[in-house]
Amino acid sequence: MARSSQGTLVRTRLVVVTAVGVTALVAAWSGLGTVVPPLLTVTALAAALVAAVSMTRDMLHGRFGVDLLAVTAIVATVAVGEWLAAFVIVLMLVGGEALEAHAQRRATSQLSRLLSDAPKTAHRTVGEAVVDVPVADVAVGDVLVVRPYEVVPVDGELVSGTATFDESRLTGESVPVGVSAGDPVPSGAVNGTAAALLRASRPASASEYQQIVALVSRAMASRSPMVRLADRYAPWFTVFAVVLGGVAWWVAGDPRRFAEVLVLATPCPMLIAAPVAFLGGIGRAARADVVVKDASVLERLSAVRTIVFDKTGTLTLGRPTLERVLTAHDGPDRVALLHLAASAEQYSSHTLAASIVAAARSEGIGLTGAQHAVESESDGVAAEVDGHDVAVGTLAFARRRAPRAEPVEVPAGRVVSYVLIDGRPAGALVLRDPVRPEARATVARLRAQGIADVVMLTGDAQATADAVAADVGVTVLRAECRPGDKVSAVRALHDRPVLMIGDGVNDAPVLAVADVGVAMGARGASAASDTADAVVLVESVDRVAVAVQVGRETVRIARQSIWIGMGASVALMFVASTGVVPAVVGALLQEAVDVVTIVASLRATAGPIAATDRGDPVSRPVPAR
């Protein structure tokens, strides 16, 4: 409520100041110019009073910023009759506050959307009936119906025979998990195409998905607000201006010298330089397909010392591809097996089937139409192809048709589709999630940019994590992580600031707790995108290196522009202290300094965007059975 009230107050100030400016323009245009100076003067002094109250509150807490210099500049410009300059300063101050309030509102709405994704109701069985109840009312032992494609509301164990759940919200893995009766099922998992019965093992408050939501809430609440770049330079610059003006007044014995110096000490160069540079940097990042949510993110990006990657969908593509075709010793050869399997799979709506069909077509293997085809609960598909009964699917699917079907031993990180022909095991198709082609170059580029540590966190088994880490050149990794483990790991890192990049709901807590969170948002991972500070819009992880580059160059240009503006102002203040620069001329010269500062800041919008590959197509997540 307090944040909402503050945002309303800022918007009201902006509306009032803008209305005063429009009124002044209309009055001047209508021949009522005599009312303009007192109108703008009163407005400027009222704004200075409001800023002084806020400044005093900050000073009592040991914080000194642009407001101190702004109040001094407004009073000084009004004192020497530069009421228009005073009003411009007020307009810039109020506009900056409105932008900050807008960023806060966006952060609140993003968190609200994440909270709204959590299941609100559960379908509890009562005798032969199914009754909808609030999730908070589910008790341990209740038997719940989870309908197709619904989110599991609470942690539990499967009661019905077999089911398939997409746990990518929790583990980040795109490969759905086959579950048998008695196996645990976490909340937040998404059911497959068939209804399932689940016995609750935990209440909602203790279930995994709700804990993820709680982690995000705490992480978002614990992040400190970013101090504006210009605030660091304002206190000593204000003191310098006042001292120089006072010395000039004392030496000349003329109070006008003080005003002539102070009119050149407006905070405009500091107020203009950083916003223009940061807006330019945000635009430049957007050209590289990276959406930066507010200017302070660029400042944190410029200082990043450690990069942490999630694995699946970040360092890997997040879509399985056919790796090997295994044939039984008494079965058809490789080409015949892939032909029959792909011919059956073309009648499946499952996305894994598309990978198998695409692999066959890429090898020039023609497909045959089936006389009959039936898909079973997303476990597999059975079809009559070329006079043969062909079945392709999970091991459980295969064993329902051939109880003696044996599992295939494959390296970690692979998924297997078993192929039966005429009721007998004929072979298997092994798929894997490949490493992104630009991943290794991205890691190398980050190290070349001076990143101290590159870390990988994943929910995968250790063997899979080791293989991917070796492929991309990461030496520090942690496997088999749940969302809470990732949060703990990031918090334990010492070389900060830390940038975390990931996708999926499972990454939302760690993206929120990192100093900078970057989400691979093109895949539709809304919670990750909502809690992140920046979102990569294309399926190319090298954009994280681009974001770091843009952040560093933007902050460098902003600082240079501030120093250019302050340097020019200081030089002119020394000249004005001699009495050769009248106040009116000083105001005009200050405007020239502002123009120079703007031109210097606009350099942040230009410059090449180096990337491993600007032509990466946007890929889509392809879960396996």
XYZ file of C-alpha atoms in Angstrom:
625
model
C 0.000 0.000 0.000
C 2.825 2.408 0.841
C 4.521 1.738 -2.502
C 1.242 2.326 -4.346
C 0.691 5.621 -2.495
C 4.215 6.753 -3.295
C 3.708 5.975 -6.990
C 0.456 7.954 -6.996
C 2.211 10.919 -5.363
C 4.980 10.906 -7.965
C 2.468 10.758 -10.815
C 0.523 13.627 -9.247
C 3.692 15.763 -9.059
C 4.487 15.072 -12.698
C 0.954 15.980 -13.775
C 1.008 19.200 -11.735
C 4.411 20.353 -13.026
C 3.472 19.513 -16.603
C 0.170 21.370 -16.224
C 1.998 24.436 -14.910
C 4.363 24.338 -17.891
C 1.484 24.079 -20.359
C -0.328 26.918 -18.576
C 2.784 29.102 -18.808
C 3.092 28.427 -22.538
C -0.581 29.253 -23.114
C -0.250 32.448 -21.048
C 2.833 33.583 -22.974
C 1.107 32.803 -26.295
C -2.009 34.733 -25.215
C -0.112 37.893 -24.354
C -0.199 37.299 -20.607
C 3.557 36.913 -20.282
C 3.684 38.889 -17.059
C 2.105 36.011 -15.142
C 4.680 33.483 -16.367
C 7.673 34.468 -14.141
C 5.744 34.403 -10.839
C 3.907 31.224 -11.850
C 7.111 29.309 -12.655
C 8.952 30.849 -9.710
C 6.304 29.754 -7.205
C 6.248 26.277 -8.772
C 10.036 25.978 -8.591
C 10.173 27.133 -4.976
C 7.349 24.743 -4.003
C 9.249 21.885 -5.647
C 12.436 22.957 -3.888
C 10.586 22.871 -0.564
C 9.297 19.347 -1.228
C 12.782 18.216 -2.311
C 14.307 19.864 0.754
C 12.021 17.864 3.054
C 13.017 14.632 1.289
C 16.672 15.716 1.305
C 16.564 16.402 5.034
C 15.081 12.964 5.687
C 17.845 11.340 3.603
C 20.556 13.377 5.321
C 19.337 12.194 8.717
C 20.021 8.671 7.447
C 23.469 9.594 6.111
C 22.482 9.766 2.428
C 23.401 12.730 0.232
C 22.416 12.879 -3.429
C 21.325 14.942 -6.405
C 18.457 16.470 -4.412
C 20.974 18.482 -2.355
C 22.465 20.064 -5.453
C 19.033 20.440 -7.067
C 17.622 22.408 -4.132
C 20.675 24.666 -4.077
C 20.463 25.218 -7.846
C 16.716 25.965 -7.793
C 17.032 28.535 -5.008
C 20.063 30.143 -6.639
C 18.450 30.408 -10.079
C 15.282 31.883 -8.583
C 17.369 34.349 -6.572
C 19.062 35.679 -9.714
C 15.808 35.740 -11.664
C 16.452 32.676 -13.820
C 12.957 31.325 -13.206
C 12.818 29.369 -16.488
C 16.018 27.472 -15.660
C 14.643 26.751 -12.188
C 11.455 25.321 -13.704
C 13.410 23.113 -16.141
C 15.368 21.663 -13.202
C 12.084 20.899 -11.426
C 10.633 19.236 -14.510
C 13.700 17.013 -14.872
C 13.621 16.011 -11.201
C 9.939 15.074 -11.244
C 10.343 13.178 -14.521
C 13.170 11.125 -13.036
C 11.058 10.252 -9.997
C 8.233 9.114 -12.286
C 10.556 6.765 -14.177
C 11.760 5.219 -10.904
C 8.175 4.771 -9.687
C 7.269 3.095 -12.992
C 10.074 0.545 -12.555
C 8.814 -0.284 -9.047
C 5.258 -0.824 -10.329
C 6.535 -3.189 -13.002
C 8.431 -5.250 -10.434
C 5.305 -5.556 -8.289
C 3.089 -6.608 -11.194
C 5.603 -9.231 -12.314
C 5.659 -10.823 -8.862
C 1.855 -10.747 -8.769
C 1.696 -12.663 -12.045
C 4.025 -15.337 -10.660
C 1.842 -15.711 -7.578
C -1.260 -16.018 -9.760
C 0.278 -19.025 -11.567
C 0.174 -21.141 -8.407
C -2.777 -23.593 -8.331
C -5.768 -22.219 -6.426
C -8.051 -25.281 -6.320
C -7.701 -29.058 -6.136
C -10.112 -31.817 -7.194
C -10.606 -33.981 -4.093
C -12.353 -37.345 -4.292
C -15.176 -37.848 -1.791
C -16.577 -41.334 -2.238
C -17.564 -41.583 -5.892
C -17.744 -37.804 -6.307
C -15.056 -35.237 -7.139
C -15.278 -31.949 -5.245
C -13.289 -28.784 -5.943
C -11.679 -27.388 -2.789
C -9.163 -24.599 -2.119
C -5.604 -25.851 -2.264
C -5.065 -24.657 1.303
C -7.778 -27.113 2.458
C -6.018 -30.207 1.074
C -4.902 -32.490 3.888
C -2.243 -35.184 3.905
C -3.826 -38.429 2.668
C -6.483 -36.804 0.466
C -6.837 -38.440 -2.951
C -6.878 -35.836 -5.703
C -7.730 -35.990 -9.392
C -5.196 -34.216 -11.595
C -6.761 -33.646 -14.989
C -4.797 -33.619 -18.277
C -2.399 -30.670 -18.592
C -3.205 -29.410 -15.082
C -0.569 -28.293 -12.591
C -0.169 -30.649 -9.627
C -1.443 -28.579 -6.648
C 0.440 -30.283 -3.772
C 3.254 -32.782 -3.320
C 1.979 -36.348 -3.380
C 2.389 -39.874 -4.704
C 0.738 -41.455 -7.697
C -2.200 -43.767 -6.937
C -3.170 -44.716 -10.492
C -0.998 -47.085 -12.549
C 1.311 -44.914 -14.684
C 1.456 -41.284 -15.774
C 3.780 -38.781 -17.366
C 4.574 -35.409 -15.770
C 6.463 -32.423 -17.147
C 8.669 -31.266 -14.264
C 10.415 -28.490 -16.207
C 8.829 -25.925 -13.864
C 10.883 -27.467 -11.054
C 13.994 -29.012 -12.597
C 14.309 -27.094 -15.872
C 14.472 -30.389 -17.757
C 12.399 -30.536 -20.947
C 12.120 -34.342 -20.769
C 8.864 -35.378 -19.047
C 9.157 -38.054 -16.385
C 7.299 -41.356 -16.422
C 5.845 -42.155 -12.999
C 4.434 -45.422 -11.654
C 2.047 -46.081 -8.774
C 3.670 -45.197 -5.464
C 6.232 -42.803 -6.992
C 6.407 -39.235 -5.648
C 5.031 -36.379 -7.751
C 6.032 -32.791 -6.856
C 3.651 -29.856 -6.921
C 4.199 -27.619 -9.925
C 4.620 -30.582 -12.293
C 2.250 -30.570 -15.278
C 0.243 -33.691 -15.969
C 0.240 -35.361 -19.395
C -2.762 -36.225 -21.554
C -4.487 -38.631 -19.138
C -6.098 -37.922 -15.776
C -4.134 -39.182 -12.762
C -4.960 -39.941 -9.138
C -2.631 -38.489 -6.531
C -2.496 -38.984 -2.755
C -1.373 -35.793 -0.997
C 1.814 -36.246 1.029
C 2.228 -32.604 2.106
C -0.106 -29.651 2.603
C 0.127 -26.783 0.133
C 2.188 -24.617 2.486
C 4.965 -27.232 2.584
C 4.829 -28.292 -1.072
C 7.616 -27.606 -3.524
C 5.967 -25.195 -5.961
C 4.582 -23.006 -3.209
C 8.059 -22.905 -1.672
C 9.391 -21.630 -5.002
C 6.838 -18.822 -4.913
C 7.873 -18.012 -1.327
C 11.550 -17.982 -2.312
C 10.859 -15.498 -5.091
C 8.851 -13.289 -2.727
C 11.653 -13.179 -0.155
C 14.341 -12.658 -2.776
C 12.482 -9.764 -4.404
C 11.848 -8.159 -1.016
C 15.478 -8.458 0.103
C 17.105 -6.722 -2.860
C 18.354 -3.244 -1.970
C 17.417 -0.327 -4.259
C 20.129 0.872 -6.622
C 21.733 4.226 -5.809
C 21.608 6.619 -8.751
C 24.924 7.098 -10.455
C 24.799 10.888 -10.217
C 24.239 10.784 -6.452
C 27.868 9.798 -5.953
C 29.159 13.059 -7.321
C 26.527 15.546 -6.104
C 27.593 16.278 -2.485
C 31.172 17.377 -3.097
C 30.164 19.269 -6.272
C 27.549 21.200 -4.286
C 30.027 22.027 -1.555
C 32.585 23.123 -4.143
C 30.071 25.392 -5.913
C 28.902 27.028 -2.686
C 32.467 27.558 -1.432
C 33.622 28.995 -4.775
C 30.609 31.310 -4.934
C 31.151 32.415 -1.340
C 34.849 33.139 -1.972
C 33.960 35.150 -5.098
C 31.376 37.122 -3.110
C 33.873 37.764 -0.277
C 36.678 38.842 -2.636
C 34.490 41.137 -4.763
C 32.213 42.271 -1.966
C 29.302 41.806 -4.369
C 26.559 39.197 -3.688
C 25.890 38.989 -7.418
C 29.150 37.041 -7.785
C 27.675 34.253 -5.679
C 24.592 34.071 -7.921
C 26.732 34.229 -11.091
C 28.734 31.212 -9.911
C 25.726 29.235 -8.668
C 23.764 29.678 -11.898
C 26.508 27.663 -13.558
C 26.329 24.998 -10.846
C 22.984 23.484 -11.792
C 22.807 19.715 -11.600
C 21.684 19.504 -15.213
C 24.863 17.806 -16.530
C 24.554 15.125 -13.851
C 20.796 14.858 -14.221
C 21.034 14.590 -18.012
C 24.168 12.512 -18.572
C 23.220 9.296 -16.818
C 19.570 9.052 -18.006
C 20.469 9.736 -21.639
C 23.360 7.282 -21.574
C 21.344 4.581 -19.828
C 18.352 4.991 -22.138
C 20.777 4.698 -25.043
C 22.268 1.560 -23.508
C 18.818 0.047 -23.032
C 18.057 0.717 -26.700
C 21.385 -0.745 -27.766
C 20.747 -3.882 -25.730
C 17.301 -4.184 -27.316
C 18.931 -4.159 -30.757
C 20.887 -7.204 -29.589
C 17.619 -8.910 -28.536
C 18.127 -8.283 -24.811
C 15.380 -6.448 -22.918
C 16.817 -4.627 -19.895
C 14.048 -3.767 -17.450
C 15.542 -0.619 -15.932
C 18.666 1.500 -16.060
C 20.105 0.248 -12.775
C 20.465 -3.214 -14.344
C 23.058 -1.833 -16.761
C 25.059 -0.469 -13.840
C 25.023 -3.858 -12.119
C 25.911 -5.604 -15.397
C 28.966 -3.394 -15.755
C 30.347 -4.619 -12.424
C 29.575 -8.358 -12.747
C 32.408 -10.603 -11.523
C 30.764 -14.053 -11.538
C 28.456 -15.653 -14.129
C 26.232 -18.589 -13.169
C 24.516 -20.673 -15.868
C 21.620 -23.028 -15.592
C 22.221 -25.966 -17.966
C 19.046 -27.052 -19.718
C 17.689 -24.526 -22.179
C 20.596 -22.197 -21.420
C 23.869 -23.946 -22.199
C 21.914 -26.655 -24.030
C 19.153 -26.243 -26.601
C 16.453 -27.732 -24.408
C 15.178 -29.957 -27.247
C 16.120 -33.615 -27.690
C 17.643 -34.754 -31.001
C 18.144 -38.280 -32.279
C 21.618 -39.454 -31.357
C 21.664 -43.211 -32.029
C 19.508 -45.956 -33.474
C 20.013 -49.300 -31.679
C 18.819 -52.460 -33.420
C 18.109 -55.910 -31.997
C 20.305 -58.699 -33.364
C 17.310 -60.455 -34.942
C 15.459 -57.289 -35.931
C 15.464 -55.029 -38.987
C 18.509 -52.953 -39.923
C 18.981 -49.320 -38.911
C 17.288 -47.761 -41.938
C 14.316 -50.116 -41.824
C 13.865 -49.570 -38.078
C 13.978 -45.792 -38.380
C 11.610 -45.944 -41.374
C 8.990 -47.967 -39.470
C 9.374 -45.939 -36.248
C 9.133 -42.561 -37.980
C 6.192 -43.742 -40.107
C 4.324 -44.556 -36.895
C 5.463 -41.412 -35.073
C 4.085 -39.108 -37.757
C 0.649 -39.932 -36.321
C 1.662 -38.804 -32.830
C 0.976 -35.297 -31.541
C 3.853 -35.581 -29.068
C 6.728 -33.227 -29.757
C 9.329 -35.994 -29.349
C 7.737 -37.711 -32.341
C 8.572 -34.655 -34.428
C 12.275 -35.105 -33.617
C 12.205 -38.718 -34.785
C 10.292 -37.864 -37.968
C 12.674 -34.980 -38.697
C 15.695 -37.258 -38.199
C 14.338 -39.813 -40.677
C 13.571 -37.164 -43.269
C 16.978 -35.554 -42.843
C 18.526 -38.917 -43.781
C 16.357 -39.194 -46.869
C 14.269 -42.015 -45.442
C 10.775 -41.990 -46.894
C 7.753 -42.467 -44.669
C 4.812 -44.756 -45.267
C 1.225 -44.051 -44.391
C -0.274 -46.211 -41.660
C -3.429 -48.263 -42.059
C -4.260 -47.732 -38.383
C -2.685 -45.599 -35.627
C -3.499 -45.026 -31.937
C -1.640 -42.799 -29.471
C -1.670 -43.887 -25.824
C -1.552 -41.298 -23.005
C 1.542 -39.618 -24.417
C 3.498 -42.802 -23.644
C 3.770 -43.850 -27.243
C 2.022 -44.630 -30.509
C 0.970 -47.921 -32.101
C 0.365 -48.152 -35.851
C 0.094 -50.629 -38.677
C 2.850 -49.808 -41.161
C 3.739 -51.861 -44.241
C 1.828 -54.824 -42.817
C 3.641 -54.705 -39.464
C 2.305 -53.744 -36.034
C 4.727 -50.996 -34.936
C 4.823 -49.484 -31.447
C 7.157 -46.663 -30.349
C 7.292 -45.214 -26.857
C 8.545 -45.445 -23.297
C 9.805 -48.609 -21.610
C 6.527 -48.894 -19.685
C 4.620 -48.533 -22.952
C 6.782 -51.228 -24.553
C 6.438 -53.633 -21.598
C 2.667 -53.494 -21.763
C 3.023 -55.077 -25.211
C 6.216 -57.084 -24.657
C 6.761 -57.847 -20.944
C 10.307 -59.091 -21.623
C 11.469 -55.757 -23.070
C 14.761 -54.817 -21.413
C 15.971 -51.285 -20.604
C 18.792 -49.889 -22.708
C 21.864 -48.614 -20.870
C 22.703 -45.149 -22.211
C 24.873 -42.257 -20.980
C 23.318 -39.817 -18.551
C 21.132 -37.145 -20.051
C 19.708 -39.334 -22.807
C 16.095 -40.433 -23.300
C 15.117 -43.675 -25.037
C 12.125 -44.487 -27.261
C 11.662 -48.248 -27.543
C 10.492 -49.779 -30.836
C 8.402 -52.962 -31.064
C 7.607 -54.694 -34.342
C 4.883 -57.320 -34.371
C 4.983 -57.460 -30.580
C 8.721 -58.104 -30.275
C 11.496 -55.687 -29.220
C 13.223 -54.519 -32.396
C 15.463 -51.715 -31.185
C 15.562 -48.300 -29.572
C 16.043 -44.646 -30.500
C 18.398 -42.686 -28.234
C 17.959 -38.908 -28.039
C 19.932 -36.198 -26.278
C 19.743 -32.472 -25.601
C 22.703 -30.932 -27.468
C 24.913 -28.154 -26.188
C 24.266 -24.813 -27.854
C 26.810 -24.229 -30.624
C 27.672 -20.775 -29.277
C 27.969 -21.874 -25.628
C 31.711 -22.553 -25.554
C 32.547 -19.318 -27.384
C 30.278 -17.421 -24.980
C 32.078 -18.799 -21.922
C 35.446 -17.941 -23.483
C 34.258 -14.430 -24.328
C 33.037 -13.818 -20.789
C 36.417 -14.825 -19.420
C 38.072 -12.482 -21.917
C 35.855 -9.686 -20.554
C 37.407 -10.208 -17.134
C 34.730 -12.372 -15.496
C 36.436 -14.027 -12.553
C 34.315 -17.183 -12.249
C 31.953 -19.061 -14.580
C 29.705 -21.547 -12.739
C 27.081 -24.067 -13.889
C 24.139 -25.196 -11.745
C 21.779 -27.943 -12.876
C 19.201 -30.398 -11.642
C 20.766 -33.089 -13.847
C 22.775 -36.056 -12.639
C 26.491 -35.504 -12.064
C 27.574 -37.461 -15.153
C 25.418 -35.340 -17.472
C 26.573 -32.131 -15.809
C 30.231 -33.149 -16.151
C 29.797 -33.878 -19.862
C 28.150 -30.532 -20.629
C 30.635 -28.596 -18.485
C 33.530 -30.201 -20.353
C 31.921 -29.314 -23.693
C 31.505 -25.619 -22.873
C 34.650 -25.067 -20.800
C 33.079 -24.632 -17.358
C 35.190 -25.942 -14.488
C 32.999 -25.029 -11.505
C 29.665 -26.854 -11.376
C 27.060 -28.286 -9.048
C 24.655 -31.020 -10.157
C 21.359 -32.462 -8.870
C 20.189 -29.051 -7.607
C 16.648 -28.215 -6.624
C 15.544 -24.553 -6.808
C 16.413 -23.958 -3.152
C 19.880 -25.460 -3.676
C 20.521 -23.028 -6.524
C 19.497 -20.083 -4.347
C 21.850 -21.235 -1.588
C 24.694 -21.747 -4.062
C 24.343 -18.251 -5.529
C 24.112 -16.646 -2.100
C 27.313 -18.454 -1.073
C 29.368 -17.001 -3.945
C 31.909 -14.462 -2.727
C 33.125 -12.751 -5.911
C 30.209 -10.398 -6.541
C 28.176 -9.022 -8.254
C 26.786 -12.338 -9.556
C 24.867 -12.711 -12.815
C 22.565 -15.729 -13.163
C 21.086 -16.838 -16.487
C 18.408 -19.493 -16.773
C 14.897 -20.327 -17.921
C 11.822 -22.016 -16.486
C 9.873 -21.461 -13.267
C 12.518 -23.449 -11.400
C 15.019 -20.652 -12.112
C 12.760 -17.817 -10.914
C 13.989 -17.846 -7.282
C 17.680 -17.880 -8.170
C 17.211 -15.214 -10.859
C 15.560 -13.012 -8.249
C 18.235 -13.524 -5.595
C 21.187 -12.981 -7.963
C 22.597 -9.454 -8.301
C 21.590 -9.621 -11.969
C 19.105 -12.197 -13.263
C 18.905 -12.885 -17.009
C 16.170 -15.124 -18.432
C 16.105 -16.923 -21.748
C 12.598 -15.588 -22.267
C 11.855 -16.533 -25.869
C 10.764 -19.991 -24.730
C 7.838 -18.611 -22.793
C 9.208 -19.155 -19.290
C 7.020 -16.401 -17.863
C 8.018 -16.672 -14.217
C 11.715 -16.610 -15.072
C 11.146 -13.597 -17.318
C 9.075 -11.806 -14.685
C 11.635 -12.113 -11.889
C 14.690 -11.491 -14.068
C 16.342 -8.103 -14.581
C 16.886 -8.746 -18.281
C 15.322 -11.122 -20.799
C 17.017 -12.621 -23.876
C 14.443 -12.691 -26.660
C 16.218 -15.174 -28.929
C 17.552 -18.676 -28.362
C 21.203 -17.654 -28.221
C 23.100 -17.659 -24.944
C 25.842 -15.412 -26.316
C 23.519 -12.467 -25.675
C 24.550 -12.611 -22.013
C 28.074 -11.616 -23.079
C 26.566 -8.849 -25.195
C 24.571 -7.623 -22.190
C 27.727 -7.429 -20.058
C 29.521 -5.555 -22.855
C 26.670 -3.057 -23.257
C 26.458 -2.535 -19.495
C 30.159 -1.787 -19.184
C 30.259 0.568 -22.160
C 27.093 2.367 -21.059
C 28.387 3.036 -17.544
C 31.768 4.127 -18.922
C 30.083 6.619 -21.272
C 27.715 7.845 -18.534
C 30.640 8.522 -16.198
C 32.636 10.224 -18.938
C 29.643 12.408 -19.811
C 29.121 13.377 -16.178
C 32.765 14.359 -15.875
C 32.618 16.290 -19.161
C 29.575 18.219 -17.948
C 30.972 18.830 -14.476
C 34.398 19.737 -15.867
C 32.892 22.299 -18.226
C 30.712 23.683 -15.423
C 33.660 23.967 -13.034
C 35.738 25.771 -15.649
C 32.919 28.213 -16.337
C 32.331 28.693 -12.603
C 35.947 29.782 -12.168
C 35.519 32.238 -15.029
C 32.235 33.516 -13.560
C 33.911 34.045 -10.178
C 35.951 36.842 -11.774
C 32.798 38.764 -12.647
C 33.173 38.630 -16.436
C 30.164 36.359 -16.967
C 26.772 37.969 -16.216
C 24.057 35.699 -14.820
C 22.050 35.720 -18.058
C 25.123 34.741 -20.097
C 25.968 32.142 -17.495
C 22.523 30.560 -17.902
C 23.022 30.421 -21.676
C 26.475 28.896 -21.243
C 25.009 26.319 -18.868
C 22.555 25.344 -21.596
C 25.512 24.874 -23.948
C 27.129 22.611 -21.353
C 23.904 20.612 -21.249
C 23.980 20.173 -25.031
C 27.599 18.979 -24.916
C 26.669 16.554 -22.146
C 23.750 15.173 -24.153
C 25.896 14.662 -27.247
C 28.516 12.867 -25.173
C 25.863 10.656 -23.557
C 24.299 9.731 -26.898
C 27.431 7.745 -27.715
C 25.894 4.963 -25.627
C 23.309 4.362 -28.361
C 25.961 3.629 -30.999
C 28.675 1.045 -31.415
C 28.863 -2.470 -32.850
C 27.041 -5.316 -31.172
C 29.513 -8.170 -31.299
C 27.936 -11.601 -30.986
C 28.841 -15.153 -31.842
C 25.912 -15.398 -34.261
C 23.265 -12.757 -34.883
C 21.315 -15.160 -37.076
C 20.268 -17.809 -34.581
C 16.707 -18.980 -35.209
C 14.334 -18.973 -32.283
C 14.032 -22.585 -31.173
C 11.138 -24.122 -29.284
C 11.207 -26.403 -26.253
C 10.630 -30.034 -27.211
C 9.812 -32.221 -24.203
C 10.317 -35.972 -24.388
C 8.020 -38.681 -23.177
